[in-house]
Amino acid sequence: MPVRAEHDRAVLARLLGRDPVLHAYQLGDLDDFFWPYTSWFRRGDEVALLYHGADPPTLLAFAAPARVPALAGLLRELAPVLPARLYAHLSPGLEPALADGFTLDAAGAHHKMALTDPARLAAATPAGVVLHAGDLPALRRLYAAAYPGNWFDPRMLDTGQYVGVRDGDELVAVAGVHVYSPAYRVAALGNVTTHPRVRGRGLAGAAVAVLCGRLRDRVDHVTLNVKADNTAALRLYDRLGFTRVADYGEYTLTVRRA
């Protein structure tokens, strides 16, 4: 069965909705907020997404272990039409499907986590206020000091799902989202950080607790991605009721020249 471009959101939602935690980012990208920046590809029941809202574009391809061979077949057929340089999030076992046409530079192993025990959010004393577009300069200053090089889309402030903690007039901690879609009932936390001078006070956890409380009123699945070697973040999310549900790798792909 050949790869085809898929433009029917209902079809994509049905296929991705078989595992909404694994595919939370992709489900969220079906939302009007992200849809114009997406290209979707399908081969049978397998789906891959090329997201154009980042530089370089980002390929998302996830599958449970039993479905990896089928998704690998999609990627092998898709490879010749992919951009010459892109970033990729890939379930384990999919890398060889792209290795003939691209060099893959690994950016590290990652875990997908989901909020499975929300009662544990009480382990953090909730604190923080909702941030809006007017807080963008302060947020940029915080990321420059605490999280340089992170991927942040300023449009996400418009979701109303960024929570910040202030120390006087200074923004010193934040928890936000990479994906937020009440329509598809998924959210993915992201851009969580604390200013170096106030770390160790539980401020990020406090902001995450507030944010998760807000999100749980609007979505069914609260998820996140975290680097496998980020032990401090893993301890925090475990303490707040998140469970590791899948692994994946991140890669920079560059086309092999003949």
Short mmCIF file of N, CA, C and O in Angstrom, two decimals, residues 129-132 156-164 174-182 187-190 207 210-216 218-219:
data_model
loop_
_atom_site.label_atom_id
_atom_site.label_comp_id
_atom_site.label_asym_id
_atom_site.label_seq_id
_atom_site.Cartn_x
_atom_site.Cartn_y
_atom_site.Cartn_z
N VAL A 129 0.52 32.40 38.82
CA VAL A 129 -0.55 33.14 38.16
C VAL A 129 -0.50 32.85 36.67
O VAL A 129 0.55 32.53 36.11
N VAL A 130 -1.64 32.98 36.02
CA VAL A 130 -1.71 32.75 34.59
C VAL A 130 -1.01 33.89 33.85
O VAL A 130 -1.24 35.07 34.16
N LEU A 131 -0.16 33.53 32.89
CA LEU A 131 0.56 34.52 32.10
C LEU A 131 -0.17 34.80 30.79
O LEU A 131 -0.90 33.94 30.28
N HIS A 132 0.05 36.00 30.27
CA HIS A 132 -0.60 36.42 29.03
C HIS A 132 0.44 37.07 28.12
O HIS A 132 1.63 37.14 28.46
N MET A 156 1.82 30.31 22.07
CA MET A 156 1.23 29.45 23.09
C MET A 156 0.74 30.22 24.30
O MET A 156 -0.12 29.74 25.04
N LEU A 157 1.27 31.43 24.51
CA LEU A 157 0.74 32.25 25.59
C LEU A 157 -0.75 32.55 25.39
O LEU A 157 -1.49 32.76 26.34
N ASP A 158 -1.18 32.57 24.13
CA ASP A 158 -2.58 32.86 23.84
C ASP A 158 -3.52 31.76 24.32
O ASP A 158 -4.73 31.97 24.39
N THR A 159 -2.97 30.58 24.63
CA THR A 159 -3.82 29.50 25.13
C THR A 159 -4.30 29.77 26.56
O THR A 159 -5.26 29.14 27.02
N GLY A 160 -3.63 30.67 27.28
CA GLY A 160 -3.96 30.88 28.68
C GLY A 160 -3.48 29.75 29.58
O GLY A 160 -3.92 29.64 30.73
N GLN A 161 -2.55 28.93 29.06
CA GLN A 161 -2.08 27.77 29.82
C GLN A 161 -0.58 27.86 30.12
O GLN A 161 0.15 26.89 30.03
N TYR A 162 -0.15 29.07 30.50
CA TYR A 162 1.19 29.27 31.05
C TYR A 162 1.01 29.85 32.45
O TYR A 162 0.28 30.83 32.64
N VAL A 163 1.68 29.23 33.42
CA VAL A 163 1.59 29.65 34.82
C VAL A 163 2.97 30.07 35.28
O VAL A 163 3.94 29.32 35.12
N GLY A 164 3.07 31.27 35.86
CA GLY A 164 4.35 31.78 36.30
C GLY A 164 4.36 32.11 37.78
O GLY A 164 3.31 32.41 38.37
N VAL A 174 8.24 29.02 35.68
CA VAL A 174 7.13 28.94 34.74
C VAL A 174 6.86 27.49 34.38
O VAL A 174 7.78 26.65 34.39
N ALA A 175 5.61 27.18 34.11
CA ALA A 175 5.20 25.91 33.52
C ALA A 175 4.22 26.24 32.41
O ALA A 175 3.28 27.02 32.62
N GLY A 176 4.45 25.66 31.23
CA GLY A 176 3.58 25.96 30.10
C GLY A 176 3.23 24.71 29.32
O GLY A 176 3.36 23.58 29.81
N VAL A 177 2.78 24.92 28.10
CA VAL A 177 2.36 23.80 27.25
C VAL A 177 3.02 23.92 25.87
O VAL A 177 3.22 25.02 25.36
N HIS A 178 3.32 22.77 25.30
CA HIS A 178 3.69 22.69 23.88
C HIS A 178 2.46 22.40 23.04
O HIS A 178 2.40 22.78 21.87
N VAL A 179 1.52 21.68 23.63
CA VAL A 179 0.27 21.31 22.96
C VAL A 179 -0.88 21.51 23.93
O VAL A 179 -0.77 21.16 25.11
N TYR A 180 -1.96 22.10 23.42
CA TYR A 180 -3.17 22.25 24.23
C TYR A 180 -4.36 22.22 23.29
O TYR A 180 -4.49 23.10 22.44
N SER A 181 -5.19 21.19 23.41
CA SER A 181 -6.33 21.06 22.52
C SER A 181 -7.53 20.50 23.27
O SER A 181 -7.66 19.27 23.42
N PRO A 182 -8.43 21.38 23.72
CA PRO A 182 -9.68 20.87 24.29
C PRO A 182 -10.49 20.06 23.28
O PRO A 182 -11.20 19.13 23.64
N ALA A 187 -3.17 17.52 26.17
CA ALA A 187 -2.23 18.61 26.43
C ALA A 187 -0.86 18.00 26.68
O ALA A 187 -0.74 16.87 27.15
N ALA A 188 0.18 18.75 26.34
CA ALA A 188 1.55 18.33 26.62
C ALA A 188 2.26 19.49 27.30
O ALA A 188 2.35 20.59 26.74
N LEU A 189 2.76 19.25 28.51
CA LEU A 189 3.51 20.28 29.23
C LEU A 189 4.81 20.57 28.51
O LEU A 189 5.39 19.71 27.84
N GLY A 190 5.31 21.79 28.69
CA GLY A 190 6.59 22.16 28.11
C GLY A 190 7.07 23.49 28.63
O GLY A 190 6.32 24.22 29.30
N ALA A 207 4.19 25.53 40.10
CA ALA A 207 3.57 26.01 38.87
C ALA A 207 2.96 24.87 38.07
O ALA A 207 1.86 25.00 37.51
N VAL A 210 -0.43 23.91 39.57
CA VAL A 210 -1.50 24.82 39.18
C VAL A 210 -1.92 24.55 37.74
O VAL A 210 -3.12 24.47 37.41
N LEU A 211 -0.94 24.42 36.88
CA LEU A 211 -1.24 24.21 35.46
C LEU A 211 -2.00 22.91 35.25
O LEU A 211 -2.98 22.87 34.49
N CYS A 212 -1.57 21.84 35.89
CA CYS A 212 -2.27 20.56 35.72
C CYS A 212 -3.70 20.64 36.22
O CYS A 212 -4.61 20.05 35.62
N GLY A 213 -3.92 21.38 37.30
CA GLY A 213 -5.29 21.57 37.77
C GLY A 213 -6.16 22.25 36.74
O GLY A 213 -7.32 21.89 36.53
N ARG A 214 -5.59 23.24 36.06
CA ARG A 214 -6.33 23.93 35.00
C ARG A 214 -6.58 23.00 33.82
O ARG A 214 -7.69 22.94 33.28
N LEU A 215 -5.56 22.26 33.43
CA LEU A 215 -5.68 21.42 32.24
C LEU A 215 -6.67 20.29 32.45
O LEU A 215 -7.41 19.92 31.52
N ARG A 216 -6.70 19.71 33.63
CA ARG A 216 -7.57 18.56 33.87
C ARG A 216 -9.05 18.92 33.77
O ARG A 216 -9.89 18.03 33.59
N ARG A 218 -10.13 20.56 31.30
CA ARG A 218 -10.39 20.79 29.87
C ARG A 218 -9.94 19.65 28.97
O ARG A 218 -10.35 19.59 27.82
N VAL A 219 -9.06 18.76 29.46
CA VAL A 219 -8.56 17.66 28.63
C VAL A 219 -8.59 16.36 29.43
O VAL A 219 -8.68 16.37 30.66
#
